[in-house]
Coordinates of C-alpha atoms in Angstrom, one line a residue:
X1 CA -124.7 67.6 146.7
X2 CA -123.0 65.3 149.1
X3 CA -120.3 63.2 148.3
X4 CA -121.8 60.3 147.9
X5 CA -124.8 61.1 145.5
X6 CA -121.7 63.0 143.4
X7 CA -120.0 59.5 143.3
X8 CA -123.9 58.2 142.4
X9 CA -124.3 60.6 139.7
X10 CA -120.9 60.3 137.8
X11 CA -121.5 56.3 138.3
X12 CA -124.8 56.5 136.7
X13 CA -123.1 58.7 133.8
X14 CA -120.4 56.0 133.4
X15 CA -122.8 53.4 133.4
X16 CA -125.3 55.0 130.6
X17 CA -121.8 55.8 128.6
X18 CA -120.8 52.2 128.3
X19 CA -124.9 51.4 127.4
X20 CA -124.5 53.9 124.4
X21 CA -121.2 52.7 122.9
X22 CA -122.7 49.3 122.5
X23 CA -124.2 48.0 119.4
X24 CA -126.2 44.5 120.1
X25 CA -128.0 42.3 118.1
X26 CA -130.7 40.3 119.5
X27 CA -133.0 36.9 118.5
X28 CA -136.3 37.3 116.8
X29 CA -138.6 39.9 114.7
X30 CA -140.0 42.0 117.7
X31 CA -137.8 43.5 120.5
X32 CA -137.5 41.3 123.7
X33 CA -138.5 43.0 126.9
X34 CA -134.8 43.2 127.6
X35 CA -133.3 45.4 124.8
X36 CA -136.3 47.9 125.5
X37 CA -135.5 48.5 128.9
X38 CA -131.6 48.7 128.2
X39 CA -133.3 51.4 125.8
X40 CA -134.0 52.9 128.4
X41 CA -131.5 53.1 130.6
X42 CA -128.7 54.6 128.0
X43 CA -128.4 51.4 125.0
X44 CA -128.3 53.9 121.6
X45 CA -127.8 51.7 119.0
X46 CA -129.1 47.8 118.3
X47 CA -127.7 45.7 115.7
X48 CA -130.3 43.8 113.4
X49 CA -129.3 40.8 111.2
X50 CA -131.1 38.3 108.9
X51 CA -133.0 36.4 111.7
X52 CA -134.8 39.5 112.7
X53 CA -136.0 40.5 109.5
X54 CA -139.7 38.7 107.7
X55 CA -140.9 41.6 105.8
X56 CA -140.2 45.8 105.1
X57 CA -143.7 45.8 107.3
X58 CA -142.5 43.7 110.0
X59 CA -139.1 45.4 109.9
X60 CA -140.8 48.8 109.8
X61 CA -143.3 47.8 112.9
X62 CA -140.2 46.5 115.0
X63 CA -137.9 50.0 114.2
X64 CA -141.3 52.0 115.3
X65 CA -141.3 49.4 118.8
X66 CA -138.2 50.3 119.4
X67 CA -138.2 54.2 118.8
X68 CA -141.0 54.3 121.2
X69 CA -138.4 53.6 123.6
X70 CA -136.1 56.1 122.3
X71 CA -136.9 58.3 119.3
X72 CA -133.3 58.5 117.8
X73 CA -132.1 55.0 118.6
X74 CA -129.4 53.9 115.7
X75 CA -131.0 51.0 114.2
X76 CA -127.6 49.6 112.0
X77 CA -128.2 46.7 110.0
X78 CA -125.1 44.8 107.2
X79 CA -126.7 45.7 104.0
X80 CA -124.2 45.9 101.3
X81 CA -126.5 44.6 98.5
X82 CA -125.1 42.3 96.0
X83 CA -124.0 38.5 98.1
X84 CA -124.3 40.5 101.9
X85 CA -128.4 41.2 102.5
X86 CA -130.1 41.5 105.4
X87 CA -133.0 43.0 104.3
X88 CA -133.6 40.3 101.4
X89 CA -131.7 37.7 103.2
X90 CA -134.6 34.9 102.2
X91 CA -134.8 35.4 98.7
X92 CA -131.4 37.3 97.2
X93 CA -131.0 41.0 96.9
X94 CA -132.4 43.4 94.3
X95 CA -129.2 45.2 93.8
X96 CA -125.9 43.9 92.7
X97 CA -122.6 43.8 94.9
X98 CA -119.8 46.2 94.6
X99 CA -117.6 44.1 92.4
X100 CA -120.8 44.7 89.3
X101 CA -120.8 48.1 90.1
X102 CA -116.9 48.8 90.0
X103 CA -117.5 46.6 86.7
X104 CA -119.8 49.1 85.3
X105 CA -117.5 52.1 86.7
X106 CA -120.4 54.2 86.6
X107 CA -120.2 56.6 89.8
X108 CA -123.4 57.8 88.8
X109 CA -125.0 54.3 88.7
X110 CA -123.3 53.3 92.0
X111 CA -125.1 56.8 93.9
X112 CA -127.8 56.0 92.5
X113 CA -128.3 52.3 93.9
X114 CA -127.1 53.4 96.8
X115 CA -129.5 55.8 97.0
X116 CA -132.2 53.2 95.8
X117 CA -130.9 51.2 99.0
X118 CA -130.3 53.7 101.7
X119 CA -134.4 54.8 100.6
X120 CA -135.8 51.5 101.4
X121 CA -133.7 51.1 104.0
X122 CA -134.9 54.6 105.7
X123 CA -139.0 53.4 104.7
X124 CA -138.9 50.3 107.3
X125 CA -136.9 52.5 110.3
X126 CA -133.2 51.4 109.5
X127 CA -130.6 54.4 109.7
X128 CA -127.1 53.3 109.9
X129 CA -125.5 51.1 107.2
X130 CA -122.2 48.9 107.7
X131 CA -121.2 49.6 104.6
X132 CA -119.6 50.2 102.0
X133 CA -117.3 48.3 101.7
X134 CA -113.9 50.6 100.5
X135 CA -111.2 47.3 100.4
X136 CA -109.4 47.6 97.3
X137 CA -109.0 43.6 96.5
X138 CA -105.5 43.2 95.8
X139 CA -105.7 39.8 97.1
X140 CA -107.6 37.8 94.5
X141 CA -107.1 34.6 96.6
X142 CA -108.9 36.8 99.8
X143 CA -111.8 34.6 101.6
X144 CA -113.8 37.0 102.7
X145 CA -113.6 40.2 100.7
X146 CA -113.6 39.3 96.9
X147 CA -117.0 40.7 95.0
X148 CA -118.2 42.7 98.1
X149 CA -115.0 45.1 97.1
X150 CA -115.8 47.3 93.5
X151 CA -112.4 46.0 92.9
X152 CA -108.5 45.5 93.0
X153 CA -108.0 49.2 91.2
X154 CA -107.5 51.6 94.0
X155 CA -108.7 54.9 92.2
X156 CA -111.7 53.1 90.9
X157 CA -112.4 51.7 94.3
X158 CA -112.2 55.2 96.0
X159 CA -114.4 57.2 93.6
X160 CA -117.0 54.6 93.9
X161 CA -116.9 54.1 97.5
X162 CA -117.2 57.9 97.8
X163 CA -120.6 57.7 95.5
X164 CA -122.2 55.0 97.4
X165 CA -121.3 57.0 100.3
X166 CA -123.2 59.9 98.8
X167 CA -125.8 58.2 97.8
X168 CA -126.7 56.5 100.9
X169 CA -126.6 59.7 103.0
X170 CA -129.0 61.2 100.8
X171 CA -131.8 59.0 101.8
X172 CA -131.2 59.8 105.4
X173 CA -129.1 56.7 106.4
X174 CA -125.3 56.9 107.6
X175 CA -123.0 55.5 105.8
X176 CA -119.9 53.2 107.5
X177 CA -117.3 52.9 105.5
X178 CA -115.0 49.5 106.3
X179 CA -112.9 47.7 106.6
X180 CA -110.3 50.2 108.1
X181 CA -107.1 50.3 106.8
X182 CA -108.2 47.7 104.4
X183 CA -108.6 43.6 104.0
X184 CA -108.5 43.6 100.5
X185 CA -105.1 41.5 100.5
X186 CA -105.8 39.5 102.9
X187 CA -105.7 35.3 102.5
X188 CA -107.6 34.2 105.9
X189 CA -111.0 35.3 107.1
X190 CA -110.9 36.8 110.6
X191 CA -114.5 35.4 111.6
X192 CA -112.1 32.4 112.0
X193 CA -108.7 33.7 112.8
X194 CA -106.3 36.9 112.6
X195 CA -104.8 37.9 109.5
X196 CA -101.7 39.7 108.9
X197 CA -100.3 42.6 105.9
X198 CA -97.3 42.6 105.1
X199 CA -96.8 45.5 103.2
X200 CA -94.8 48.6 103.9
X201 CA -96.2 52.6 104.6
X202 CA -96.5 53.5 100.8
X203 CA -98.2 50.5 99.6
X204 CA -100.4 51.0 102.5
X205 CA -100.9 54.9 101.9
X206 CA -100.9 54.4 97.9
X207 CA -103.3 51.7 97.7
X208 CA -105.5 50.6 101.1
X209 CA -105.7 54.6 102.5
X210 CA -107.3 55.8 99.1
X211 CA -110.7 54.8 99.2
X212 CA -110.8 55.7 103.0
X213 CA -109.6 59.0 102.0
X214 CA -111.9 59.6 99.4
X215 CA -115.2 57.9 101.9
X216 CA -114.2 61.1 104.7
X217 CA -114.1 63.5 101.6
X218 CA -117.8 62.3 100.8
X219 CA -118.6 63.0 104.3
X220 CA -119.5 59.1 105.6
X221 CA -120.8 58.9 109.3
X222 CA -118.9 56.4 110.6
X223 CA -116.0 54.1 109.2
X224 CA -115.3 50.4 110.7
X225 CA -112.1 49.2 112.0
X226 CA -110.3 45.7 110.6
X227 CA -109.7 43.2 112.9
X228 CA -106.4 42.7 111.3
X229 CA -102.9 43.0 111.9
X230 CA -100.7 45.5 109.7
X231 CA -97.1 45.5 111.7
X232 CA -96.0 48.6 109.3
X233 CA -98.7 50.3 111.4
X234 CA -98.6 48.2 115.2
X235 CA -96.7 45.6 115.2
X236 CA -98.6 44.0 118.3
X237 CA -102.2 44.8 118.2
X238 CA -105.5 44.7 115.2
X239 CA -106.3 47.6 113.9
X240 CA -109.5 47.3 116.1
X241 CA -107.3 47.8 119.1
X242 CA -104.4 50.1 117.9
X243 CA -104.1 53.5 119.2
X244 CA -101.9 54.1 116.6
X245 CA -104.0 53.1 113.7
X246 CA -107.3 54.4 114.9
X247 CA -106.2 57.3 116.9
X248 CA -102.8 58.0 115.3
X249 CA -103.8 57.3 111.2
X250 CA -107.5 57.5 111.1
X251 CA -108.3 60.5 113.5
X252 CA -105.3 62.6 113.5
X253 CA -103.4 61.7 109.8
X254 CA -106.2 61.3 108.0
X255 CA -108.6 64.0 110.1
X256 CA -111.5 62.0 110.7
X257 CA -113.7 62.9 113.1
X258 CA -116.9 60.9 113.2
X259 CA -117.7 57.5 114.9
X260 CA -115.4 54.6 114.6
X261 CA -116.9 51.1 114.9
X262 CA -115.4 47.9 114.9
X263 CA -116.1 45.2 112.9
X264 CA -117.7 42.6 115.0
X265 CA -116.2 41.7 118.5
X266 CA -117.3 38.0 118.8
X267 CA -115.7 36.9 115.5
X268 CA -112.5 34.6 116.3
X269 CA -109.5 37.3 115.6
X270 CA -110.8 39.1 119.0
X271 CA -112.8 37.3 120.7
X272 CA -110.4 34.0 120.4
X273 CA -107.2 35.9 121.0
X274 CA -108.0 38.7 123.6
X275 CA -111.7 37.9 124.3
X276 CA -115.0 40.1 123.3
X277 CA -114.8 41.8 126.9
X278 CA -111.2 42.4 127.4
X279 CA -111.5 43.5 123.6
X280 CA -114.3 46.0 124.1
X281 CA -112.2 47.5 126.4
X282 CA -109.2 48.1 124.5
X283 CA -111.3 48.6 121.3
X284 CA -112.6 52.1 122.9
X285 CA -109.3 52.7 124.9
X286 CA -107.7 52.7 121.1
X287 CA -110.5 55.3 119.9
X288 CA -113.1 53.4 118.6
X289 CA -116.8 54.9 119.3
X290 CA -118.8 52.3 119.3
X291 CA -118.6 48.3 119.6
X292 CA -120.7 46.0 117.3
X293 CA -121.5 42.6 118.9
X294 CA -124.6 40.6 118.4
X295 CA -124.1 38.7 114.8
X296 CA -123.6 35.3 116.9
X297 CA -123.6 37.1 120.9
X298 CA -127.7 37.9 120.6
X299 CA -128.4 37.7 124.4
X300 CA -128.8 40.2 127.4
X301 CA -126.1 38.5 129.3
X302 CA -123.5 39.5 126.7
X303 CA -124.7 43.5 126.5
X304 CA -124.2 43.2 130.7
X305 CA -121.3 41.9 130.5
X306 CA -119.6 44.2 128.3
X307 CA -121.3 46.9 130.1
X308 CA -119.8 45.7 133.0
X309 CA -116.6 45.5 131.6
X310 CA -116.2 49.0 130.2
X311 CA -117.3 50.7 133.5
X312 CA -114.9 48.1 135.7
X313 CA -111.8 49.7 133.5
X314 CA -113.1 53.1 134.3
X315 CA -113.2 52.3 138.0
X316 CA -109.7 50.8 137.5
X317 CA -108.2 53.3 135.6
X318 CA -107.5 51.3 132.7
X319 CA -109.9 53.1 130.3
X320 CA -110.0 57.0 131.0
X321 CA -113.6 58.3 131.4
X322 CA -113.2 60.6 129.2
X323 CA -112.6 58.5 126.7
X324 CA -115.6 56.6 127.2
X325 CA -117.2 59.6 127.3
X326 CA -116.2 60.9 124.5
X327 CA -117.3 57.5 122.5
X328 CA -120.1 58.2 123.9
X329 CA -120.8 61.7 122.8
X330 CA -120.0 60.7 119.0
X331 CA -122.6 57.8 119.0
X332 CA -125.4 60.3 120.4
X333 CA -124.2 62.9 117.8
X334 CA -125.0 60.4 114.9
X335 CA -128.4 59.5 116.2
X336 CA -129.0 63.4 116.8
X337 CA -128.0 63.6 112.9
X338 CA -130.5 59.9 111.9
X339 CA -133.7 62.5 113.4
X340 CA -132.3 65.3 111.5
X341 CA -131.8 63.5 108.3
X342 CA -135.0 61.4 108.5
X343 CA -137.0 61.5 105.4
X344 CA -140.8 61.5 105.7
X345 CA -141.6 58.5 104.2
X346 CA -143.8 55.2 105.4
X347 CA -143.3 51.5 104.4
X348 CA -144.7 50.7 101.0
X349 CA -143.9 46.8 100.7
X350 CA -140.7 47.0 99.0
X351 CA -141.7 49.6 96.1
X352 CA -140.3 48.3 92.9
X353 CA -137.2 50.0 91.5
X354 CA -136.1 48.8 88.5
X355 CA -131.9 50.1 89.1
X356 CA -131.0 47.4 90.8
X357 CA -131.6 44.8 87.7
X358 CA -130.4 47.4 85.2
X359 CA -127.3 47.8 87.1
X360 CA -127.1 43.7 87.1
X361 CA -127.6 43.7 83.1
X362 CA -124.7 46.3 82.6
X363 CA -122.2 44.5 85.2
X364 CA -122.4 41.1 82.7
X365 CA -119.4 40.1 80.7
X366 CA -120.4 37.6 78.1
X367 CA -118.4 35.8 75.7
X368 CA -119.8 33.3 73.1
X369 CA -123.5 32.1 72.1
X370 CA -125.6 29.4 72.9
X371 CA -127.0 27.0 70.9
X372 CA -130.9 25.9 71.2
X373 CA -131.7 25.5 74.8
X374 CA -135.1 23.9 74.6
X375 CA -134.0 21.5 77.4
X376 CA -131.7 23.0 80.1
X377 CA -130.0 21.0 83.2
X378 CA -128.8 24.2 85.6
X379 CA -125.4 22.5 87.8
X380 CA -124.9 24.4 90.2
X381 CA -121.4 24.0 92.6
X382 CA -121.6 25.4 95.7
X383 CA -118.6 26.2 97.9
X384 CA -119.4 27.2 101.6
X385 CA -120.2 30.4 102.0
X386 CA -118.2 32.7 104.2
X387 CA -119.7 34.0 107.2
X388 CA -120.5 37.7 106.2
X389 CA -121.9 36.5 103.1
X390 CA -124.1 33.2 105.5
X391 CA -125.7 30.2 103.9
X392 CA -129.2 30.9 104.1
X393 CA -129.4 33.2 101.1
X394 CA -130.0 31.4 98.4
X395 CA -128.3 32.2 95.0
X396 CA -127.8 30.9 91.2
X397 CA -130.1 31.0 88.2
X398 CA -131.6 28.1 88.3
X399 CA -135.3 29.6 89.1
X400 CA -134.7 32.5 87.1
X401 CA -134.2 30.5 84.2
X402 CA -136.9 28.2 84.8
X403 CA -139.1 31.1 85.1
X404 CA -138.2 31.5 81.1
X405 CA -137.1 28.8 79.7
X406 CA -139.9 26.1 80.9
X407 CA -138.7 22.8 81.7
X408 CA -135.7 23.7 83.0
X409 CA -134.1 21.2 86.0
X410 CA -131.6 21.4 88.6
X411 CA -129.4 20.0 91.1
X412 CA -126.9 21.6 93.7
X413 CA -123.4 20.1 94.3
X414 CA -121.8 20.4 97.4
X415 CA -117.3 20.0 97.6
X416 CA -115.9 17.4 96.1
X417 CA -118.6 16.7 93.2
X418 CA -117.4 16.3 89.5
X419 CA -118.6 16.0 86.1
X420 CA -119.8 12.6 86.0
X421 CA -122.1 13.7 89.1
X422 CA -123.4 16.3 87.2
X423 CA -123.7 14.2 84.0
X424 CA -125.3 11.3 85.0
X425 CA -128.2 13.9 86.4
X426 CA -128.3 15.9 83.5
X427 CA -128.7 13.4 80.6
X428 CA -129.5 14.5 77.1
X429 CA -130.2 18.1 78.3
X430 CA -127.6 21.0 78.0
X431 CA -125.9 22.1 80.7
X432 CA -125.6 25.4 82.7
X433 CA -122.8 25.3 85.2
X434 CA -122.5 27.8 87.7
X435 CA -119.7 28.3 89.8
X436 CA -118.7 31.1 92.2
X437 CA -114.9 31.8 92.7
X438 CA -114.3 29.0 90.9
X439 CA -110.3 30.2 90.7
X440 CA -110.4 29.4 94.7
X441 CA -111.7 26.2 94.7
X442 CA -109.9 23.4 93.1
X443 CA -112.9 20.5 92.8
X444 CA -114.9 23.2 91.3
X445 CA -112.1 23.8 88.3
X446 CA -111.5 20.4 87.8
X447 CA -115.2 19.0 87.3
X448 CA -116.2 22.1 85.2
X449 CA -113.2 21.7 82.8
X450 CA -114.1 18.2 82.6
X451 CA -117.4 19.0 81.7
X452 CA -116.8 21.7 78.7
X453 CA -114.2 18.9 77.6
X454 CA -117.3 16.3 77.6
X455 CA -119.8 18.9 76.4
X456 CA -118.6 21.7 74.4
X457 CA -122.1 23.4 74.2
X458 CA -121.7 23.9 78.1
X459 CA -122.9 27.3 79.1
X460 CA -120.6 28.4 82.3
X461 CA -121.6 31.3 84.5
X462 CA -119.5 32.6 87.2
X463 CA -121.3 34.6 89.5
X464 CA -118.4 35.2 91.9
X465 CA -114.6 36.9 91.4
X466 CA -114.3 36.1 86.7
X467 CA -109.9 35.0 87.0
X468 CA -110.2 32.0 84.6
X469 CA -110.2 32.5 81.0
X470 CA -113.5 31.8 79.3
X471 CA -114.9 28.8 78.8
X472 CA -117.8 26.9 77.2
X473 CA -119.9 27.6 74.5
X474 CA -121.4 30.7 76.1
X475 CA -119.2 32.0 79.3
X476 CA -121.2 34.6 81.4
X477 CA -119.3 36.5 84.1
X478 CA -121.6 38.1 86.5
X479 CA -119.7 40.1 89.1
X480 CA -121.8 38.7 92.3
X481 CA -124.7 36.1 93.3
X482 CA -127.4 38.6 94.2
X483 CA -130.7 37.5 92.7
X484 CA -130.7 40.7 89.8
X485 CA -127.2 39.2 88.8
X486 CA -129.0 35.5 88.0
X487 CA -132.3 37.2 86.3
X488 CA -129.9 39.1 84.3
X489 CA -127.6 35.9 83.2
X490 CA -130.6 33.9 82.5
X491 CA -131.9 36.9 80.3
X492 CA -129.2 36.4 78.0
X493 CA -129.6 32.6 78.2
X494 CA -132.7 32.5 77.3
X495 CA -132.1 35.1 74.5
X496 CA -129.7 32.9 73.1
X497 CA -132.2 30.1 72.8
X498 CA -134.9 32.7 70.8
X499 CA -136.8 32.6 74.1

């Protein structure tokens, strides 16, 4: 071989090695000509997200279109039931969050939704999971975290993310545990900026490392970095670009040894500090595997461009090859383990499973009754939702309880609403106000206190973190918004009115 097709070869190899450690997203619900040919040419894994998903049919017919391309392709989608779906994004999940199950603190109840999950999940072509997520929620205050963690008990958080880790893998689907080391106490969301903990090596070892501990004890596939800053680790860089948090703690402390993926690269903690390409580049320098980008980046220019990026350090000598490489390797060794794992099983619309709303029924803390509730006026005050969770899946129980207590109406209330708002709509009838994090947002505290002190038969359900006392006549606590959690609230509604 001359010396020029030697330099060729080992730039092809470079090139397909920074294709593989990419995971994209893209627009639309069948695969543009683009991401099939970047297939192709090395791309191993592809990202999908709400706006790619219609159906389990569609979904299934899209994973088939793109395995034609390449038969062990990662297909990774953010499905952490409960408030965060993908696959039910237009009308609510069928399982409860995290926060329910850690409620329940039935291990065997979490594996088995999980399992529930990771099965449907497998039927329409899907084989790598962002989740669970393992943050123990020390934070009650945290923006982003809050009922997507099974709670702020770090021994009950562990077990349980070690279940749902079990349980998903047994339906053939890789598990990512996140968010590593944990960004259960933080108090800013880093879609918008970079947060910081300030807590020293024990806290951090006796109460964020647990659950990760317990998650590479259950075996999961891959784990997900934090874009967050913990100076009693690096005082400089996010864990997403630490060599001494991902290479130091995660691989050689803790023993890890399966793919690390970061959390995604366009959200404002990298890409408005060090930029998504600059980012990439240090992400795998630090020892992360694989680099998900796509939830608002969705184009080819942005998979070129980091592309280009990684094999420009290379060339450079700022990123070793054999580090790349070695990403490389881990993301193909997953996708050899998605064929081996596959279960042999087609798309059956959704099959009904009746775990999910079981799970939601157990997870309810109720205190009081109601009264007769022949005429029901459901309030429901919204806060804006954080990114992960987005604002185009709906949630409350307003349609559930329609759906058994006929003539029941509603209205939505948007920040800054109060009582007399939601009064002057609701007239005569009884009211059903439901809240979410209600202990974060102040508007929503004031107007329902004002309205249990103007109607004591209020019924209040809060379907996000339960930290106020209860209140109202009958005071539901859910432990999420997923849809099972507001069938299962208007159950005992309903109930209470001989319904």
């Amino acid at each position: 071989m001359t010396v020029l097709a030697h330099r060729a070869t080992a730039s092809d190899e470079v090139t397909r090695d920074a294709l593989a450690v990419l995971q994209p997203g893209f627009e639309g619900t069948t695969a543009p000509a683009w991401l099939l040919r970047r297939i192709g040419e090395g791309l191993t894994a592809v990202g999908l997200f709400g706006r790619n998903i219609a159906s389990p049919e569609q979904l299934a017919a899209l994973t088939a279109q793109l395995r034609e391309e390449r038969e062990d392709v990662l297909v990774a989608i953010d499905e952490e039931g409960g408030d965060v779906t993908r696959l039910e994004v237009r009308g609510g999940s069928s399982f409860p969050g995290n926060l329910a199950l850690g409620a329940v603190d039935d291990t065997a109840l979490t594996r088995g939704v999980a399992h529930e999950m990771g099965r449907r999940l497998a039927e329409c072509g899907v084989n790598l999971n962002w989740a669970p997520s393992a943050d123990v929620n020390s934070n009650p205050d945290n923006p982003v975290i809050g009922v997507r963690s099974f709670g702020a008990d770090t021994h009950l958080t562990a077990r349980h993310t070690a279940a749902y880790v079990e349980g998903l893998q047994a339906a053939g689907v890789a598990a990512c545990t996140k968010h590593f080391p944990g960004h259960g106490d933080t108090n800013v969301d880093s879609h918008h900026a970079l947060p910081r903990i300030d807590v020293d090596l024990d806290t951090l070892s006796a109460r964020e490392l647990v659950p990760f501990r317990a998650a590479i004890e259950a075996g999961t596939k891959a784990v997900m970095s934090a874009h967050i800053l913990v100076p009693a680790l690096d005082p400089t860089r996010p864990a997403t670009l630490s060599p001494q948090i991902l290479t130091g703690l995660l691989r050689k402390e803790l023993g890890y040894e399966g793919l690390i993926v970061t959390d995604g690269m366009e959200m404002n903690a990298i890409a408005g500090t060090y930029g998504i390409e600059r980012g990439s580049v240090l992400a795998i320098a630090a020892g992360a595997d694989a680099i998900c980008v796509g939830g608002g980046l969705a184009d080819e220019d942005t998979v070129l461009r980091l592309r280009d990026a990684l094999v420009a350090a290379v060339r450079e000598g700022t990123l070793p090859q054999e580090r790349l490489a070695d990403a490389a390797a881990r993301v193909r060794a997953l996708a050899a383990w998605t064929v081996a794992a596959r279960p042999d099983a087609r798309p059956e619309g959704g099959r009904a499973s009746g775990i999910g709303l079981a799970a939601a029924r157990r997870a309810l803390a109720v205190t009081g009754s109601a009264g007769p509730l022949t005429r029901a006026y459901v309030a429901t005050l919204t806060p804006v939702a954080n990114i992960a969770v987005g604002d185009e899946t709906p949630w409350g129980l307003a349609d559930e309880l329609a759906a058994l207590v006929p003539g029941t109406v509603s209205g939505r209330y948007p920040q800054g609403a109060t009582a007399a708002d939601v009064l002057a709509a609701a007239g005569d009838r009884t009211v059903v106000a439901v809240v979410r994090d209600a202990h974060r947002h102040p508007w929503m505290t004031e107007a329902l206190d004002a309205l249990v002190e103007a109607r004591p038969d209020t019924v209040v359900v809060e379907m996000g973190l339960p930290r106020a006392e209860p209140r109202g006549a009958l005071h539901i606590a859910t432990h999420g918004a997923a849809r099972v959690c507001g069938r299962a609230a208007a159950e005992v509604i309903a109930a209470g009115a001989g319904v």
